[in-house]
Coordinates of C-alpha atoms and ligand atoms in Angstrom, one line a residue:
M244 CA 7.0 -15.5 39.5
R245 CA 6.1 -13.8 43.1
P246 CA 7.5 -10.3 43.9
D247 CA 10.1 -11.8 46.3
Q248 CA 11.4 -13.9 43.7
L249 CA 12.9 -11.1 41.3
A250 CA 16.2 -10.6 43.1
G251 CA 17.0 -14.3 43.0
A252 CA 16.0 -14.6 39.0
L253 CA 18.1 -11.6 38.4
S254 CA 21.2 -13.2 40.3
Q255 CA 20.5 -16.4 38.2
L256 CA 20.7 -14.5 35.0
Q257 CA 24.1 -12.8 36.3
A258 CA 25.6 -16.1 37.3
G259 CA 25.0 -17.6 33.9
H260 CA 26.4 -14.5 32.2
C261 CA 22.9 -13.7 30.7
L262 CA 22.0 -10.4 32.4
R263 CA 21.3 -7.9 30.2
Q264 CA 22.0 -4.2 30.4
R265 CA 21.2 -1.6 27.9
A266 CA 24.0 0.9 26.7
V267 CA 22.9 4.5 27.1
L268 CA 23.7 6.4 24.0
D269 CA 24.4 10.2 23.8
S270 CA 24.4 10.0 20.0
P271 CA 22.2 8.6 16.9
Q272 CA 22.8 5.1 15.6
G273 CA 25.8 5.2 13.1
P274 CA 29.2 3.7 12.6
R275 CA 30.3 5.4 15.7
V276 CA 28.3 6.0 18.9
S277 CA 29.0 7.8 22.1
I278 CA 28.2 6.1 25.4
G279 CA 29.3 7.6 28.4
G280 CA 31.6 10.2 27.0
R281 CA 33.5 7.6 25.1
D282 CA 33.2 7.1 21.3
Y283 CA 33.1 3.6 20.2
L284 CA 33.3 1.9 16.5
A285 CA 29.9 0.1 16.5
F286 CA 28.9 -3.0 14.5
A287 CA 25.7 -3.6 16.8
S288 CA 22.9 -2.0 15.2
N289 CA 20.8 -3.1 12.1
D290 CA 21.1 0.2 10.4
Y291 CA 22.6 -2.0 7.4
L292 CA 22.3 1.1 4.7
G293 CA 23.3 3.8 7.1
L294 CA 19.8 5.7 6.7
A295 CA 18.7 6.0 10.4
N296 CA 20.3 9.4 10.8
H297 CA 20.3 10.3 7.1
P298 CA 19.5 14.1 6.5
A299 CA 16.9 13.1 3.8
L300 CA 14.7 11.0 6.2
K301 CA 15.1 13.5 9.1
A302 CA 14.0 16.4 6.6
A303 CA 11.0 14.3 5.4
M304 CA 9.9 13.3 9.0
C305 CA 10.2 17.1 10.3
E306 CA 8.3 18.5 7.6
A307 CA 5.6 15.7 7.7
I308 CA 5.1 16.6 11.6
G309 CA 4.3 20.2 10.3
R310 CA 1.7 18.8 7.9
W311 CA 0.2 15.8 9.9
G312 CA 1.1 16.4 13.5
V313 CA 2.5 13.8 16.0
G314 CA 0.0 11.4 17.0
G315 CA -2.0 8.8 15.5
G316 CA -5.0 9.6 17.4
S317 CA -7.0 6.4 17.8
S318 CA -7.0 3.0 16.1
A319 CA -6.9 3.2 12.2
L320 CA -10.4 1.3 12.2
V321 CA -12.0 3.8 14.5
A322 CA -10.5 7.3 13.5
G323 CA -9.0 6.5 10.0
H324 CA -5.5 6.3 9.0
F325 CA -3.7 9.1 7.1
A326 CA -3.1 9.8 3.3
I327 CA 0.6 9.8 3.8
Q328 CA 0.4 6.0 5.3
E329 CA -2.0 5.1 2.4
Q330 CA 0.6 6.4 0.0
A331 CA 3.4 4.5 1.7
E332 CA 1.4 1.3 1.6
R333 CA 0.9 1.7 -2.1
A334 CA 4.7 2.3 -2.6
L335 CA 5.7 -0.6 -0.3
A336 CA 3.4 -3.0 -2.4
E337 CA 4.5 -1.7 -5.6
F338 CA 8.1 -2.0 -4.6
V339 CA 8.1 -5.7 -3.5
G340 CA 5.6 -6.7 -6.5
C341 CA 2.5 -7.3 -4.4
E342 CA -1.1 -5.9 -4.9
A343 CA -1.7 -4.3 -1.7
A344 CA 0.4 -3.4 1.8
L345 CA -0.5 -2.9 5.3
L346 CA 1.7 -0.8 7.7
F347 CA 2.1 -2.1 11.3
G348 CA 3.7 -0.4 14.3
S349 CA 6.6 -3.0 14.5
G350 CA 7.6 -6.3 13.0
Y351 CA 6.7 -8.0 16.4
A352 CA 3.2 -6.7 16.2
A353 CA 2.9 -7.7 12.4
N354 CA 4.0 -11.3 13.3
L355 CA 1.6 -11.7 15.7
G356 CA -1.3 -10.1 14.1
V357 CA -1.0 -12.0 10.8
V358 CA -0.3 -15.4 11.9
G359 CA -3.2 -15.3 14.3
S360 CA -5.3 -14.0 11.4
L361 CA -4.6 -17.0 9.6
V362 CA -4.7 -19.8 11.7
G363 CA -6.3 -20.9 14.8
R364 CA -7.5 -23.9 16.8
G365 CA -7.6 -27.0 14.5
D366 CA -4.8 -25.7 12.2
A367 CA -1.2 -26.3 12.1
I368 CA 1.9 -24.1 11.8
F369 CA 5.2 -25.4 10.4
A370 CA 8.1 -23.1 11.6
D371 CA 11.9 -23.2 11.2
K372 CA 13.6 -23.9 14.6
L373 CA 15.7 -20.7 14.0
N374 CA 12.6 -18.5 13.4
H375 CA 12.9 -15.3 15.3
A376 CA 11.3 -15.3 18.7
S377 CA 8.4 -12.9 17.7
L378 CA 7.4 -15.4 15.3
N379 CA 7.5 -18.0 17.8
D380 CA 5.4 -16.2 20.1
A381 CA 2.9 -15.7 17.2
C382 CA 2.8 -19.1 16.7
Q383 CA 2.1 -20.1 20.2
L384 CA -0.5 -17.3 20.6
S385 CA -2.6 -18.5 17.6
R386 CA -3.6 -21.7 19.4
A387 CA -2.8 -23.7 16.2
E388 CA -0.9 -26.8 16.5
F389 CA 2.8 -25.6 16.4
K390 CA 5.3 -28.0 14.7
R391 CA 9.1 -27.0 14.5
F392 CA 11.3 -28.3 11.6
R393 CA 15.0 -28.5 11.9
H394 CA 16.8 -25.3 10.2
N395 CA 16.5 -25.2 6.7
D396 CA 15.7 -29.0 6.5
L397 CA 13.1 -29.5 3.6
A398 CA 12.7 -33.2 4.2
H399 CA 11.9 -32.9 7.6
L400 CA 9.2 -30.2 6.8
A401 CA 7.5 -32.5 4.4
Q402 CA 7.6 -35.3 6.7
L403 CA 5.7 -33.0 9.3
L404 CA 3.5 -31.6 6.4
Q405 CA 2.5 -35.1 5.4
N406 CA 1.9 -36.4 9.1
T407 CA 0.2 -33.5 10.4
P408 CA -3.6 -33.2 9.5
A409 CA -5.1 -29.9 9.9
Q410 CA -7.9 -27.7 8.5
S411 CA -5.3 -24.9 7.3
R412 CA -1.7 -25.0 7.5
L413 CA 0.8 -22.2 7.4
I414 CA 4.8 -22.5 6.9
V415 CA 6.5 -19.9 8.7
V416 CA 10.0 -18.7 8.0
D417 CA 12.8 -16.0 8.3
A418 CA 14.1 -15.2 4.8
V419 CA 17.4 -14.4 6.3
Y420 CA 18.1 -15.8 9.9
S421 CA 18.8 -13.0 12.2
M422 CA 21.2 -14.5 14.3
E423 CA 23.0 -16.4 11.6
G424 CA 22.8 -14.4 8.3
D425 CA 21.8 -17.6 6.5
E426 CA 18.9 -17.7 3.9
A427 CA 15.6 -19.9 3.8
P428 CA 15.3 -22.0 0.5
L429 CA 12.0 -20.0 -0.3
A430 CA 11.3 -21.1 -3.7
E431 CA 11.6 -24.8 -2.5
L432 CA 9.3 -24.1 0.6
L433 CA 6.7 -22.5 -2.0
Q434 CA 6.6 -25.8 -3.9
L435 CA 6.0 -27.7 -0.5
A436 CA 3.3 -25.1 0.4
E437 CA 1.6 -25.7 -3.0
R438 CA 1.9 -29.6 -2.6
Y439 CA 0.4 -29.6 0.9
D440 CA -2.0 -26.6 0.3
A441 CA -0.4 -24.2 2.8
W442 CA 0.2 -20.6 3.3
L443 CA 4.0 -19.5 3.1
Y444 CA 4.7 -16.8 5.6
I445 CA 7.9 -14.8 4.8
D446 CA 9.6 -12.8 7.6
D447 CA 12.2 -10.7 5.6
A448 CA 13.2 -8.2 8.4
H449 CA 16.7 -8.7 7.3
G450 CA 16.4 -9.0 3.5
F451 CA 14.4 -6.0 2.6
G452 CA 16.6 -3.2 1.4
I453 CA 19.4 -5.3 0.7
L454 CA 18.6 -8.4 -1.5
G455 CA 17.1 -8.1 -4.8
D456 CA 18.4 -4.6 -5.5
G457 CA 16.7 -3.5 -2.3
C458 CA 13.4 -4.8 -3.0
G459 CA 14.0 -7.9 -0.6
A460 CA 13.7 -11.7 -0.8
L461 CA 10.3 -11.9 -2.2
A462 CA 11.2 -10.0 -5.5
L463 CA 14.6 -11.5 -5.6
H464 CA 13.1 -15.0 -6.1
A465 CA 10.0 -13.6 -8.0
L466 CA 7.6 -15.6 -5.4
Q467 CA 4.7 -13.3 -5.6
H468 CA 1.9 -15.8 -5.2
P469 CA -1.7 -15.7 -3.4
R470 CA -0.6 -18.1 -1.0
V471 CA 2.7 -16.1 0.1
V472 CA 2.3 -13.6 2.8
Y473 CA 5.4 -11.1 3.0
M474 CA 6.4 -9.3 6.1
A475 CA 9.4 -6.7 6.3
T476 CA 10.4 -4.6 9.2
L477 CA 11.3 -0.9 8.4
G478 CA 13.4 -0.2 11.4
K479 CA 16.5 -2.3 9.9
A480 CA 17.8 -1.4 6.4
A481 CA 15.1 1.3 6.0
G482 CA 16.3 3.0 8.8
V483 CA 13.0 4.1 10.5
A484 CA 10.6 1.8 12.4
G485 CA 7.6 -0.3 11.8
A486 CA 6.8 -3.1 9.6
F487 CA 4.6 -3.9 6.5
V488 CA 2.8 -6.9 5.4
A489 CA 2.4 -7.4 1.7
G490 CA 0.2 -9.9 -0.6
S491 CA -2.9 -9.8 -2.5
R492 CA -5.7 -7.5 -2.2
Q493 CA -8.0 -9.9 -0.5
L494 CA -5.3 -10.8 2.0
I495 CA -4.8 -7.2 3.2
D496 CA -8.5 -6.6 3.4
W497 CA -8.6 -9.5 5.5
L498 CA -5.8 -8.3 7.9
V499 CA -7.5 -5.0 8.4
N500 CA -10.5 -7.0 9.6
A501 CA -8.6 -9.6 11.6
A502 CA -5.3 -8.7 12.8
R503 CA -5.9 -7.9 16.5
T504 CA -2.4 -5.8 16.5
Y505 CA -3.6 -3.7 13.7
I506 CA -7.2 -3.2 14.9
F507 CA -6.5 -2.8 18.9
T508 CA -3.7 -0.5 18.7
T509 CA -3.4 3.3 18.0
A510 CA -2.3 4.3 14.5
H511 CA 1.4 5.0 14.2
P512 CA 2.5 8.4 13.9
P513 CA 1.8 9.6 10.2
A514 CA 5.5 11.4 10.0
Q515 CA 7.0 7.8 10.1
A516 CA 5.4 7.1 6.8
A517 CA 7.0 10.2 5.2
A518 CA 10.5 8.9 6.2
V519 CA 9.6 5.5 4.9
L520 CA 8.8 7.0 1.8
A521 CA 12.0 9.1 1.7
S522 CA 13.9 6.0 2.6
L523 CA 12.3 4.0 -0.3
Q524 CA 13.6 6.6 -2.6
L525 CA 17.3 6.2 -1.3
I526 CA 16.8 2.3 -1.3
R527 CA 15.9 2.4 -4.9
Q528 CA 18.2 5.1 -6.0
E529 CA 21.6 4.7 -4.2
S530 CA 22.6 1.1 -5.1
W531 CA 26.2 2.0 -4.1
R532 CA 25.1 1.3 -0.6
R533 CA 24.6 -2.6 -1.2
R534 CA 28.1 -2.4 -3.2
V535 CA 29.9 -1.1 -0.3
L536 CA 28.2 -3.5 2.1
Q537 CA 29.2 -6.5 -0.2
Q538 CA 32.6 -5.2 -0.1
H539 CA 32.6 -5.1 3.7
V540 CA 31.1 -8.5 3.7
S541 CA 34.0 -10.0 1.7
A542 CA 36.6 -8.0 3.5
L543 CA 35.7 -9.4 6.8
R544 CA 35.3 -12.9 5.7
T545 CA 38.6 -12.9 3.8
A546 CA 40.5 -11.6 7.0
L547 CA 38.9 -14.1 9.1
A548 CA 39.1 -17.1 6.8
E549 CA 42.6 -18.1 7.9
T550 CA 41.7 -17.8 11.6
S551 CA 40.0 -20.3 13.8
F552 CA 37.0 -18.2 14.5
R553 CA 33.9 -19.8 13.0
L554 CA 31.8 -17.9 10.9
C555 CA 28.1 -18.9 10.1
P556 CA 27.8 -19.0 6.2
S557 CA 26.3 -15.8 5.3
R558 CA 26.5 -13.1 2.4
M559 CA 24.5 -10.8 4.3
P560 CA 25.5 -7.7 6.5
I561 CA 24.9 -10.1 9.5
Q562 CA 28.1 -12.0 10.2
A563 CA 28.0 -14.1 13.3
I564 CA 31.0 -15.7 15.1
I565 CA 30.4 -18.5 17.2
I566 CA 32.1 -18.7 20.6
G567 CA 30.3 -21.4 22.4
G568 CA 29.8 -20.6 26.0
N569 CA 28.2 -17.4 27.4
E570 CA 31.1 -16.3 29.5
A571 CA 33.6 -16.8 26.8
A572 CA 31.1 -14.7 24.6
V573 CA 30.9 -11.7 27.0
Q574 CA 34.6 -11.9 27.7
V575 CA 35.6 -11.4 23.8
A576 CA 33.0 -8.7 23.4
G577 CA 34.2 -7.1 26.7
A578 CA 37.7 -7.0 25.5
L579 CA 36.5 -5.6 22.0
Q580 CA 34.8 -3.0 23.9
D581 CA 38.1 -2.2 25.8
L582 CA 39.7 -1.6 22.4
G583 CA 36.6 1.0 21.5
I584 CA 34.9 -1.4 19.3
L585 CA 31.1 -2.5 19.9
V586 CA 29.9 -6.0 18.7
P587 CA 27.1 -7.4 20.9
A588 CA 27.6 -10.9 22.5
I589 CA 24.3 -12.9 21.5
R590 CA 23.3 -15.5 24.2
P591 CA 20.4 -17.8 25.0
P592 CA 17.5 -17.5 24.9
T593 CA 18.2 -15.6 21.6
V594 CA 20.4 -18.5 20.4
P595 CA 20.6 -22.1 21.3
A596 CA 22.5 -22.8 24.4
G597 CA 26.3 -23.5 23.7
S598 CA 26.0 -21.3 20.6
A599 CA 26.7 -17.8 22.1
R600 CA 28.1 -15.9 19.5
L601 CA 29.4 -12.4 18.4
R602 CA 27.0 -10.7 16.0
V603 CA 28.7 -8.2 13.8
S604 CA 26.3 -6.1 11.9
L605 CA 28.0 -4.3 8.9
S606 CA 26.5 -0.9 7.5
A607 CA 27.0 0.9 4.3
A608 CA 28.1 3.7 6.6
H609 CA 31.2 1.9 7.9
S610 CA 34.4 2.6 6.0
G611 CA 36.9 -0.2 4.6
Q612 CA 39.3 1.0 7.5
D613 CA 36.5 0.3 10.0
V614 CA 36.1 -3.1 9.1
S615 CA 39.9 -3.8 8.9
Q616 CA 40.0 -2.2 12.3
L617 CA 37.5 -4.7 13.7
A618 CA 39.1 -7.8 11.8
Q619 CA 42.8 -6.7 13.3
A620 CA 41.3 -6.6 16.8
L621 CA 39.7 -10.0 16.4
V622 CA 42.7 -11.4 15.1
R623 CA 44.9 -9.7 18.1
L624 CA 42.2 -11.1 20.6
L625 CA 42.7 -14.7 19.2
R626 CA 46.4 -14.5 19.8
Ligands
LIG823 N1 11.7 -10.6 12.6 C1 12.8 -10.9 12.7 C2 13.4 -11.6 12.0 C3 13.7 -9.8 13.3 O1 14.9 -9.9 13.6 C4 13.0 -8.7 14.2 C5 13.6 -7.6 15.0 N2 14.9 -8.3 15.3 C6 11.4 -8.8 14.1 C7 10.8 -9.7 13.4 C8 10.8 -7.7 15.1 O2 10.8 -6.7 14.1 P1 10.4 -5.2 15.0 O3 12.0 -4.9 15.5 O4 10.3 -4.4 14.0 O5 9.7 -5.2 15.9

């Protein structure tokens, strides 16, 4: 794009109802947020367990700033990483049942770094069509042959594996699909990985903290295995920021030496690791948060079951209502906002064209009353 083409590109987005603008929050994330002096009931953030503004996490981070300072200083390989990060990596690895773990600055960075460390030219990647954008970018950047299989279609995947000669193979999936809320058949995927001698890379951004008593999709399905690479983000249910990759000790040693998004970036703030440790404790101990979430999921699905809303199948706090057109999705989200309720309208390129949707994110911090207020507003709009 040339500089004089920017205005045209922006107007084109606007005309397609795809121009994004960020809301400026005057409050922390939570079930209620304040924007421009007005309070909204919010179903937009991925703070599923309601930990992003939790006093224990804030206290841990403040105390750690006192002890460790603010900045990471340099790349961890150049200037070292911090004992508190080492401790968080050990705790995370143990929590998900793996030998070792490595912290990354974000899930996006982890995906780019890990995929590129495992495959390159002459290798092949097999990715679910609904994988997160960061995984698609990672696959493209790796220079490996990039094949996509129909969503959760194991027969299609097997056919691609069968017909694609490669030195090394990597199957890449989301454990929980971020814009649908449905789950990947991980056990069957591992069987295919074994049959075709492939790695299985699992992005559990939305399952960690929720599935398997909080331990995530890997622990839920007991899939710890030398050919499985597990990634989870720490900015969603864990309420902090960053991500970690877990697997065998050898895998983690290799990533420290090969993952460019780990090597060529400044070590992240040490205090973040302290907040992660505090979060892990709450994820472990406060199972009531997951129980409340399940009640909210059931309540919302029951309330909408008798309506003509098209809900994606999901037992997760991600509840997607397919609207179809971009303009219609923006209109419904706008009408909800007028009623004081924030639900994002998700449009292409985040989701395929013609499948724009409302993505409702439920949180343990919502009350039952909040969820019924949303359901009533949706039913009213439908009328
Ligand atoms: N993977 C999935 C499935 C995600 O939903 C996201 C975040 N939207 C990411 C990776 C990226 O994680 P992060 O926000 O930590 O960069």
